[in-house]
mmCIF file of C-alpha atoms in Angstrom:
data_model
loop_
_atom_site.group_PDB
_atom_site.id
_atom_site.type_symbol
_atom_site.label_atom_id
_atom_site.label_comp_id
_atom_site.label_asym_id
_atom_site.label_seq_id
_atom_site.Cartn_x
_atom_site.Cartn_y
_atom_site.Cartn_z
ATOM 1 C CA MET A 12 -99.191 32.530 -116.796
ATOM 2 C CA THR A 13 -96.475 31.277 -119.105
ATOM 3 C CA VAL A 14 -94.087 28.467 -118.323
ATOM 4 C CA GLN A 15 -90.595 28.969 -119.649
ATOM 5 C CA THR A 16 -88.871 25.780 -120.752
ATOM 6 C CA GLU A 17 -85.244 25.291 -121.711
ATOM 7 C CA ARG A 18 -84.773 24.956 -125.439
ATOM 8 C CA PRO A 19 -82.288 22.441 -126.745
ATOM 9 C CA PRO A 20 -79.173 23.908 -128.292
ATOM 10 C CA SER A 21 -79.531 24.679 -131.950
ATOM 11 C CA GLY A 22 -75.918 23.848 -132.784
ATOM 12 C CA PRO A 23 -74.491 20.403 -133.473
ATOM 13 C CA THR A 24 -74.381 18.046 -130.510
ATOM 14 C CA GLU A 25 -70.987 17.087 -129.126
ATOM 15 C CA VAL A 26 -69.846 13.599 -130.081
ATOM 16 C CA PRO A 27 -67.828 11.699 -127.452
ATOM 17 C CA ARG A 28 -64.181 11.361 -128.302
ATOM 18 C CA GLY A 29 -63.111 8.106 -129.900
ATOM 19 C CA THR A 30 -66.535 7.333 -131.490
ATOM 20 C CA SER A 31 -67.814 7.999 -134.970
ATOM 21 C CA GLU A 32 -70.913 10.214 -135.252
ATOM 22 C CA GLY A 33 -74.023 8.331 -136.321
ATOM 23 C CA SER A 34 -72.321 4.911 -136.342
ATOM 24 C CA GLY A 35 -72.358 2.012 -133.925
ATOM 25 C CA LYS A 36 -68.838 0.914 -134.808
ATOM 26 C CA PRO A 37 -66.287 0.569 -131.992
ATOM 27 C CA PRO A 38 -63.556 3.182 -131.875
ATOM 28 C CA ALA A 39 -60.521 2.632 -134.053
ATOM 29 C CA ARG A 40 -58.224 2.699 -131.038
ATOM 30 C CA GLY A 41 -60.247 -0.149 -129.461
ATOM 31 C CA ARG A 42 -59.962 -2.251 -132.617
ATOM 32 C CA VAL A 43 -56.193 -1.801 -132.657
ATOM 33 C CA GLY A 44 -55.961 -2.633 -128.952
ATOM 34 C CA ALA A 45 -57.664 -5.978 -129.563
ATOM 35 C CA PHE A 46 -54.627 -7.115 -131.585
ATOM 36 C CA VAL A 47 -52.081 -6.106 -128.933
ATOM 37 C CA PRO A 48 -52.142 -9.465 -127.065
ATOM 38 C CA TYR A 49 -51.508 -11.309 -130.321
ATOM 39 C CA LEU A 50 -48.626 -8.996 -131.162
ATOM 40 C CA LEU A 51 -47.101 -9.676 -127.744
ATOM 41 C CA LEU A 52 -47.385 -13.429 -128.341
ATOM 42 C CA LEU A 53 -45.855 -13.174 -131.821
ATOM 43 C CA PRO A 54 -42.159 -13.378 -130.740
ATOM 44 C CA ALA A 55 -42.813 -16.520 -128.684
ATOM 45 C CA VAL A 56 -44.757 -18.107 -131.541
ATOM 46 C CA VAL A 57 -42.004 -17.306 -134.039
ATOM 47 C CA ALA A 58 -39.303 -18.685 -131.712
ATOM 48 C CA THR A 59 -41.336 -21.859 -131.170
ATOM 49 C CA LEU A 60 -41.791 -22.392 -134.898
ATOM 50 C CA ILE A 61 -38.088 -21.844 -135.568
ATOM 51 C CA PHE A 62 -36.554 -23.848 -132.734
ATOM 52 C CA LEU A 63 -39.193 -26.583 -132.405
ATOM 53 C CA GLY A 64 -41.262 -26.581 -135.574
ATOM 54 C CA TRP A 65 -38.412 -26.726 -138.079
ATOM 55 C CA PRO A 66 -36.487 -29.579 -136.379
ATOM 56 C CA LEU A 67 -39.744 -31.521 -136.137
ATOM 57 C CA ILE A 68 -40.464 -31.031 -139.838
ATOM 58 C CA ASN A 69 -36.890 -31.930 -140.736
ATOM 59 C CA ASN A 70 -37.093 -35.090 -138.621
ATOM 60 C CA ALA A 71 -40.377 -36.034 -140.281
ATOM 61 C CA LEU A 72 -38.768 -35.674 -143.714
ATOM 62 C CA LEU A 73 -35.798 -37.826 -142.667
ATOM 63 C CA SER A 74 -38.170 -40.564 -141.511
ATOM 64 C CA PHE A 75 -39.252 -41.098 -145.130
ATOM 65 C CA GLN A 76 -35.671 -41.505 -146.384
ATOM 66 C CA ASN A 77 -33.147 -44.296 -146.567
ATOM 67 C CA LEU A 78 -30.401 -42.369 -144.801
ATOM 68 C CA ASN A 79 -27.262 -44.243 -143.786
ATOM 69 C CA MET A 80 -23.573 -43.351 -143.750
ATOM 70 C CA ARG A 81 -23.232 -43.869 -147.495
ATOM 71 C CA GLN A 82 -25.985 -41.356 -148.261
ATOM 72 C CA LEU A 83 -24.457 -38.848 -145.854
ATOM 73 C CA ILE A 84 -20.972 -39.093 -147.399
ATOM 74 C CA GLN A 85 -22.263 -38.894 -150.988
ATOM 75 C CA HIS A 86 -24.929 -36.290 -150.145
ATOM 76 C CA LEU A 87 -27.657 -38.493 -151.572
ATOM 77 C CA THR A 88 -31.374 -38.248 -150.844
ATOM 78 C CA GLU A 89 -33.091 -41.602 -151.248
ATOM 79 C CA TRP A 90 -36.814 -41.509 -150.523
ATOM 80 C CA ASN A 91 -38.298 -44.845 -149.495
ATOM 81 C CA GLY A 92 -41.832 -43.809 -148.546
ATOM 82 C CA ILE A 93 -43.225 -45.513 -145.455
ATOM 83 C CA GLU A 94 -40.723 -48.364 -145.520
ATOM 84 C CA ASN A 95 -39.079 -47.239 -142.276
ATOM 85 C CA TYR A 96 -42.429 -47.063 -140.500
ATOM 86 C CA THR A 97 -43.489 -50.442 -141.886
ATOM 87 C CA GLU A 98 -40.294 -52.096 -140.694
ATOM 88 C CA VAL A 99 -40.598 -50.566 -137.233
ATOM 89 C CA LEU A 100 -44.294 -51.293 -136.724
ATOM 90 C CA THR A 101 -44.112 -54.877 -137.991
ATOM 91 C CA GLY A 102 -41.175 -55.723 -135.739
ATOM 92 C CA SER A 103 -41.568 -57.021 -132.202
ATOM 93 C CA ASP A 104 -38.803 -54.855 -130.713
ATOM 94 C CA PHE A 105 -40.727 -51.604 -131.078
ATOM 95 C CA TRP A 106 -43.839 -52.871 -129.311
ATOM 96 C CA ARG A 107 -41.783 -54.492 -126.560
ATOM 97 C CA VAL A 108 -39.956 -51.221 -125.928
ATOM 98 C CA THR A 109 -43.236 -49.282 -126.093
ATOM 99 C CA GLY A 110 -44.851 -51.427 -123.409
ATOM 100 C CA ARG A 111 -41.720 -51.150 -121.280
ATOM 101 C CA SER A 112 -41.687 -47.359 -121.696
ATOM 102 C CA ILE A 113 -45.335 -46.960 -120.673
ATOM 103 C CA LEU A 114 -44.862 -49.190 -117.604
ATOM 104 C CA PHE A 115 -41.681 -47.324 -116.677
ATOM 105 C CA MET A 116 -43.404 -43.964 -117.071
ATOM 106 C CA GLY A 117 -46.474 -45.009 -115.065
ATOM 107 C CA THR A 118 -44.426 -46.402 -112.176
ATOM 108 C CA ASN A 119 -42.278 -43.289 -111.926
ATOM 109 C CA VAL A 120 -45.180 -40.839 -112.173
ATOM 110 C CA VAL A 121 -47.156 -42.638 -109.446
ATOM 111 C CA LEU A 122 -44.161 -42.661 -107.081
ATOM 112 C CA ILE A 123 -43.292 -39.046 -107.887
ATOM 113 C CA MET A 124 -46.805 -37.758 -107.277
ATOM 114 C CA ILE A 125 -47.324 -39.700 -104.033
ATOM 115 C CA LEU A 126 -43.967 -38.795 -102.480
ATOM 116 C CA GLY A 127 -44.012 -35.250 -103.843
ATOM 117 C CA THR A 128 -47.500 -34.642 -102.436
ATOM 118 C CA LEU A 129 -46.448 -35.937 -99.020
ATOM 119 C CA VAL A 130 -43.391 -33.683 -98.983
ATOM 120 C CA GLY A 131 -45.501 -30.717 -100.103
ATOM 121 C CA LEU A 132 -47.963 -31.306 -97.265
ATOM 122 C CA LEU A 133 -45.032 -31.664 -94.866
ATOM 123 C CA LEU A 134 -43.731 -28.265 -95.956
ATOM 124 C CA ALA A 135 -47.101 -26.741 -95.081
ATOM 125 C CA ARG A 136 -46.942 -28.260 -91.581
ATOM 126 C CA LEU A 137 -43.350 -27.424 -90.662
ATOM 127 C CA GLY A 138 -42.183 -24.353 -88.801
ATOM 128 C CA LYS A 139 -40.484 -21.515 -90.604
ATOM 129 C CA ARG A 140 -36.861 -22.578 -89.986
ATOM 130 C CA MET A 141 -37.382 -26.238 -90.843
ATOM 131 C CA ARG A 142 -39.428 -25.266 -93.889
ATOM 132 C CA VAL A 143 -36.660 -23.009 -95.185
ATOM 133 C CA ALA A 144 -34.050 -25.717 -94.586
ATOM 134 C CA LEU A 145 -36.126 -28.312 -96.450
ATOM 135 C CA LEU A 146 -36.870 -25.895 -99.286
ATOM 136 C CA VAL A 147 -33.148 -25.167 -99.704
ATOM 137 C CA GLY A 148 -32.421 -28.892 -99.917
ATOM 138 C CA LEU A 149 -35.198 -29.428 -102.454
ATOM 139 C CA VAL A 150 -34.041 -26.523 -104.613
ATOM 140 C CA LEU A 151 -30.430 -27.771 -104.567
ATOM 141 C CA ALA A 152 -31.546 -31.251 -105.632
ATOM 142 C CA TRP A 153 -33.784 -29.765 -108.323
ATOM 143 C CA ALA A 154 -31.075 -27.433 -109.654
ATOM 144 C CA MET A 155 -28.465 -30.182 -109.973
ATOM 145 C CA PRO A 156 -27.694 -30.897 -113.674
ATOM 146 C CA VAL A 157 -29.089 -34.193 -114.926
ATOM 147 C CA VAL A 158 -25.754 -35.613 -116.101
ATOM 148 C CA ALA A 159 -24.044 -34.641 -112.843
ATOM 149 C CA ALA A 160 -26.825 -36.240 -110.789
ATOM 150 C CA THR A 161 -26.654 -39.398 -112.906
ATOM 151 C CA THR A 162 -22.879 -39.588 -112.424
ATOM 152 C CA VAL A 163 -23.327 -39.288 -108.645
ATOM 153 C CA TYR A 164 -25.789 -42.178 -108.703
ATOM 154 C CA GLN A 165 -23.335 -44.254 -110.719
ATOM 155 C CA TRP A 166 -20.793 -43.710 -107.933
ATOM 156 C CA LEU A 167 -23.344 -44.491 -105.228
ATOM 157 C CA PHE A 168 -24.356 -47.801 -106.832
ATOM 158 C CA ALA A 169 -20.880 -48.800 -108.098
ATOM 159 C CA GLN A 170 -20.120 -52.490 -107.714
ATOM 160 C CA ARG A 171 -16.792 -52.349 -105.848
ATOM 161 C CA PHE A 172 -16.563 -48.967 -104.159
ATOM 162 C CA GLY A 173 -20.202 -47.852 -104.104
ATOM 163 C CA VAL A 174 -21.588 -46.301 -100.940
ATOM 164 C CA VAL A 175 -24.842 -48.272 -101.190
ATOM 165 C CA ASN A 176 -23.086 -51.646 -101.267
ATOM 166 C CA TRP A 177 -20.795 -50.601 -98.405
ATOM 167 C CA VAL A 178 -23.734 -49.520 -96.223
ATOM 168 C CA LEU A 179 -25.683 -52.707 -96.973
ATOM 169 C CA ALA A 180 -22.632 -54.845 -96.147
ATOM 170 C CA LYS A 181 -22.168 -52.981 -92.849
ATOM 171 C CA MET A 182 -25.832 -53.627 -92.028
ATOM 172 C CA GLY A 183 -25.269 -57.364 -92.314
ATOM 173 C CA PHE A 184 -26.164 -58.000 -95.955
ATOM 174 C CA ASP A 185 -22.828 -59.600 -96.844
ATOM 175 C CA GLY A 186 -24.043 -60.721 -100.258
ATOM 176 C CA MET A 187 -24.455 -57.070 -101.307
ATOM 177 C CA ALA A 188 -20.767 -56.217 -100.811
ATOM 178 C CA ASP A 189 -19.942 -56.563 -104.514
ATOM 179 C CA TYR A 190 -23.434 -56.550 -105.975
ATOM 180 C CA ASN A 191 -23.638 -55.391 -109.599
ATOM 181 C CA TRP A 192 -26.643 -53.078 -109.769
ATOM 182 C CA MET A 193 -26.275 -52.794 -113.547
ATOM 183 C CA GLY A 194 -26.213 -56.551 -114.116
ATOM 184 C CA THR A 195 -29.959 -57.197 -114.398
ATOM 185 C CA GLN A 196 -32.928 -55.452 -115.926
ATOM 186 C CA PHE A 197 -34.799 -55.034 -112.637
ATOM 187 C CA SER A 198 -31.876 -53.659 -110.623
ATOM 188 C CA THR A 199 -30.917 -51.213 -113.391
ATOM 189 C CA PHE A 200 -34.476 -49.931 -113.602
ATOM 190 C CA PHE A 201 -34.506 -49.654 -109.801
ATOM 191 C CA VAL A 202 -31.483 -47.341 -109.856
ATOM 192 C CA VAL A 203 -32.919 -45.244 -112.690
ATOM 193 C CA THR A 204 -36.292 -45.005 -110.949
ATOM 194 C CA VAL A 205 -34.701 -43.856 -107.680
ATOM 195 C CA LEU A 206 -32.746 -41.233 -109.628
ATOM 196 C CA ILE A 207 -35.744 -39.899 -111.556
ATOM 197 C CA VAL A 208 -38.004 -39.835 -108.497
ATOM 198 C CA TRP A 209 -35.316 -38.013 -106.496
ATOM 199 C CA GLN A 210 -34.957 -35.424 -109.255
ATOM 200 C CA SER A 211 -38.716 -34.905 -109.657
ATOM 201 C CA ILE A 212 -39.921 -34.703 -106.050
ATOM 202 C CA PRO A 213 -38.704 -31.080 -105.529
ATOM 203 C CA PHE A 214 -40.803 -29.718 -108.401
ATOM 204 C CA VAL A 215 -43.947 -31.518 -107.253
ATOM 205 C CA ALA A 216 -43.426 -30.695 -103.564
ATOM 206 C CA ILE A 217 -42.785 -26.980 -104.108
ATOM 207 C CA ASN A 218 -45.672 -26.698 -106.557
ATOM 208 C CA LEU A 219 -48.145 -28.348 -104.188
ATOM 209 C CA TYR A 220 -46.845 -26.427 -101.188
ATOM 210 C CA ALA A 221 -47.563 -23.237 -103.133
ATOM 211 C CA ALA A 222 -51.084 -24.569 -103.689
ATOM 212 C CA THR A 223 -51.615 -25.010 -99.943
ATOM 213 C CA THR A 224 -50.726 -21.363 -99.326
ATOM 214 C CA THR A 225 -53.783 -20.307 -101.352
ATOM 215 C CA ILE A 226 -56.236 -22.113 -99.043
ATOM 216 C CA PRO A 227 -58.039 -19.716 -96.647
ATOM 217 C CA LYS A 228 -57.502 -20.640 -92.988
ATOM 218 C CA GLU A 229 -61.163 -19.921 -92.285
ATOM 219 C CA LEU A 230 -62.107 -23.095 -94.144
ATOM 220 C CA TYR A 231 -60.011 -25.219 -91.791
ATOM 221 C CA GLU A 232 -61.553 -23.459 -88.815
ATOM 222 C CA ALA A 233 -65.050 -24.117 -90.160
ATOM 223 C CA ALA A 234 -64.206 -27.768 -90.782
ATOM 224 C CA SER A 235 -62.846 -28.061 -87.234
ATOM 225 C CA LEU A 236 -66.030 -26.589 -85.802
ATOM 226 C CA ASP A 237 -68.009 -29.178 -87.765
ATOM 227 C CA GLY A 238 -66.023 -31.920 -86.054
ATOM 228 C CA ALA A 239 -63.809 -32.836 -89.005
ATOM 229 C CA GLY A 240 -60.528 -34.527 -88.181
ATOM 230 C CA ALA A 241 -57.236 -34.210 -90.015
ATOM 231 C CA TRP A 242 -58.118 -36.733 -92.732
ATOM 232 C CA LYS A 243 -61.600 -35.317 -93.335
ATOM 233 C CA SER A 244 -60.216 -31.774 -93.447
ATOM 234 C CA PHE A 245 -57.736 -32.933 -96.077
ATOM 235 C CA LEU A 246 -60.477 -34.502 -98.200
ATOM 236 C CA SER A 247 -62.976 -31.654 -97.879
ATOM 237 C CA VAL A 248 -60.682 -28.601 -97.832
ATOM 238 C CA THR A 249 -57.100 -29.301 -98.930
ATOM 239 C CA LEU A 250 -57.699 -31.741 -101.773
ATOM 240 C CA PRO A 251 -60.288 -29.632 -103.688
ATOM 241 C CA PHE A 252 -57.893 -26.672 -103.721
ATOM 242 C CA MET A 253 -54.916 -28.842 -104.704
ATOM 243 C CA ARG A 254 -56.727 -30.807 -107.409
ATOM 244 C CA PRO A 255 -55.996 -28.376 -110.308
ATOM 245 C CA PHE A 256 -52.336 -28.264 -109.278
ATOM 246 C CA LEU A 257 -52.242 -32.076 -109.090
ATOM 247 C CA TYR A 258 -53.693 -32.388 -112.581
ATOM 248 C CA ALA A 259 -51.240 -29.898 -114.097
ATOM 249 C CA THR A 260 -48.225 -31.333 -112.270
ATOM 250 C CA THR A 261 -49.085 -34.908 -113.238
ATOM 251 C CA PHE A 262 -49.406 -33.829 -116.859
ATOM 252 C CA LEU A 263 -45.939 -32.258 -116.798
ATOM 253 C CA GLU A 264 -44.413 -35.285 -115.052
ATOM 254 C CA ILE A 265 -45.851 -37.670 -117.665
ATOM 255 C CA ILE A 266 -44.084 -35.721 -120.397
ATOM 256 C CA TRP A 267 -40.835 -35.356 -118.442
ATOM 257 C CA VAL A 268 -40.537 -39.025 -117.445
ATOM 258 C CA PHE A 269 -41.564 -40.366 -120.852
ATOM 259 C CA LYS A 270 -38.645 -38.580 -122.503
ATOM 260 C CA ALA A 271 -36.091 -39.398 -119.772
ATOM 261 C CA PHE A 272 -33.272 -40.206 -122.186
ATOM 262 C CA VAL A 273 -30.260 -38.888 -120.264
ATOM 263 C CA GLN A 274 -30.791 -40.873 -117.074
ATOM 264 C CA VAL A 275 -31.430 -44.224 -118.764
ATOM 265 C CA TYR A 276 -28.655 -43.915 -121.330
ATOM 266 C CA THR A 277 -26.024 -42.512 -118.964
ATOM 267 C CA ILE A 278 -26.630 -45.143 -116.269
ATOM 268 C CA ASN A 279 -26.129 -48.184 -118.521
ATOM 269 C CA ALA A 280 -26.766 -47.201 -122.170
ATOM 270 C CA GLY A 281 -29.998 -49.200 -122.198
ATOM 271 C CA GLY A 282 -28.273 -52.358 -120.966
ATOM 272 C CA PRO A 283 -27.822 -55.059 -120.031
ATOM 273 C CA ASP A 284 -28.533 -56.571 -123.442
ATOM 274 C CA ARG A 285 -30.775 -53.593 -124.345
ATOM 275 C CA LEU A 286 -33.305 -54.697 -121.714
ATOM 276 C CA THR A 287 -33.705 -51.229 -120.206
ATOM 277 C CA GLU A 288 -34.183 -49.303 -123.419
ATOM 278 C CA ILE A 289 -37.147 -46.959 -123.478
ATOM 279 C CA LEU A 290 -38.380 -45.292 -126.658
ATOM 280 C CA PRO A 291 -36.009 -42.270 -126.695
ATOM 281 C CA VAL A 292 -33.016 -44.547 -126.057
ATOM 282 C CA TYR A 293 -34.270 -47.044 -128.649
ATOM 283 C CA ALA A 294 -34.525 -44.268 -131.253
ATOM 284 C CA TYR A 295 -30.997 -43.072 -130.444
ATOM 285 C CA VAL A 296 -29.447 -46.558 -130.581
ATOM 286 C CA GLU A 297 -31.131 -47.416 -133.876
ATOM 287 C CA GLY A 298 -30.489 -44.008 -135.423
ATOM 288 C CA ILE A 299 -27.087 -42.843 -134.186
ATOM 289 C CA GLY A 300 -25.659 -46.075 -132.813
ATOM 290 C CA ASN A 301 -26.502 -48.298 -135.794
ATOM 291 C CA GLN A 302 -26.295 -45.394 -138.282
ATOM 292 C CA HIS A 303 -29.828 -46.005 -139.553
ATOM 293 C CA PHE A 304 -30.771 -42.345 -139.382
ATOM 294 C CA GLY A 305 -34.022 -42.695 -141.294
ATOM 295 C CA MET A 306 -35.091 -45.550 -139.029
ATOM 296 C CA GLY A 307 -34.188 -43.540 -135.935
ATOM 297 C CA SER A 308 -36.229 -40.585 -137.206
ATOM 298 C CA ALA A 309 -39.237 -42.838 -137.783
ATOM 299 C CA ILE A 310 -38.996 -44.199 -134.238
ATOM 300 C CA ALA A 311 -38.708 -40.639 -132.905
ATOM 301 C CA MET A 312 -41.850 -39.575 -134.775
ATOM 302 C CA LEU A 313 -43.756 -42.596 -133.466
ATOM 303 C CA THR A 314 -42.542 -41.748 -129.960
ATOM 304 C CA ILE A 315 -43.965 -38.236 -130.295
ATOM 305 C CA ILE A 316 -47.288 -39.634 -131.518
ATOM 306 C CA ILE A 317 -47.491 -42.106 -128.612
ATOM 307 C CA MET A 318 -46.693 -39.357 -126.106
ATOM 308 C CA LEU A 319 -49.389 -37.134 -127.613
ATOM 309 C CA LEU A 320 -51.920 -39.974 -127.400
ATOM 310 C CA ILE A 321 -51.061 -40.618 -123.744
ATOM 311 C CA THR A 322 -51.298 -36.960 -122.788
ATOM 312 C CA ALA A 323 -54.525 -36.532 -124.789
ATOM 313 C CA TYR A 324 -56.048 -39.524 -122.976
ATOM 314 C CA TYR A 325 -54.985 -38.098 -119.627
ATOM 315 C CA LEU A 326 -56.429 -34.667 -120.452
ATOM 316 C CA ARG A 327 -59.674 -36.320 -121.551
ATOM 317 C CA ILE A 328 -59.952 -38.058 -118.163
ATOM 318 C CA VAL A 329 -59.217 -34.795 -116.328
ATOM 319 C CA LEU A 330 -61.789 -32.796 -118.296
ATOM 320 C CA LYS A 331 -64.397 -35.513 -117.783
ATOM 321 C CA GLN A 332 -63.817 -35.490 -114.024
ATOM 322 C CA GLU A 333 -64.107 -31.707 -113.919
ATOM 323 C CA GLU A 334 -67.405 -31.881 -115.817
ATOM 324 C CA ASP A 335 -68.733 -34.521 -113.408
ATOM 325 C CA GLU A 336 -67.783 -32.362 -110.409
ATOM 326 C CA ARG A 337 -69.767 -29.453 -111.790
#
């Protein structure tokens, strides 16, 4: 009895399309496809280098020059090495303004994140109609141009015809009828802080409200069955989901507040007596106002370095906390 078996085909075996016969190399189409994401990013990278990289390089070059009005008129380039940096760093004004800027930034960011988080949680609790009404108000406040918002606040806190002074006088605070909010360092910073916090709360609130919409409702139900109250449910369910959004939003607010030039300068131009100058305003006054353009460029470069150090320190803390949680 013979057993008939199927013989393998004698011709060449068929090679799958897209692969090379006898080689373990990936297909050519796959190698080309690996570069597609980088090609898509190329326009954004080129635009960033042109519109951000070149001004930064140009500013860095100016910081090593003695550039005043005379050099501009005569088209002279006078290199003075690190003299601008030496003069800035050895002076007391720069360090005083730096400490003031960091304190100003920290105060604003803390207030923004606390109030913005509370408003975001309120949005998650409200009914549909009230939520839409509050969202519309937040978006309108957020969309208002910075200069226009600053001008409105100047009217509100005006000494003679300001609404704030009028309301306080009607409430019985007669001494506030003609109070000059721009007359002292503390009161000027108070007005600027109220303005910046008011402008920043919408972004934080909407961002954190969006984070709450990603939380499964089953987790709240499970926490309720375990006997968790509102506060414990917030700590065990809401906060872990919101934590990445809180980290990212705080990072963005640090950058935004630290470079808040328009609000501070428009309110009182860094006054009174330059007591409310923060680093961006200080760089502008020294560079454009006093026509020491090389000095202003040096201060601007130092401001960028300080901001990078602050953000790097913050990111280091965030990454360390994430590692500890794992």
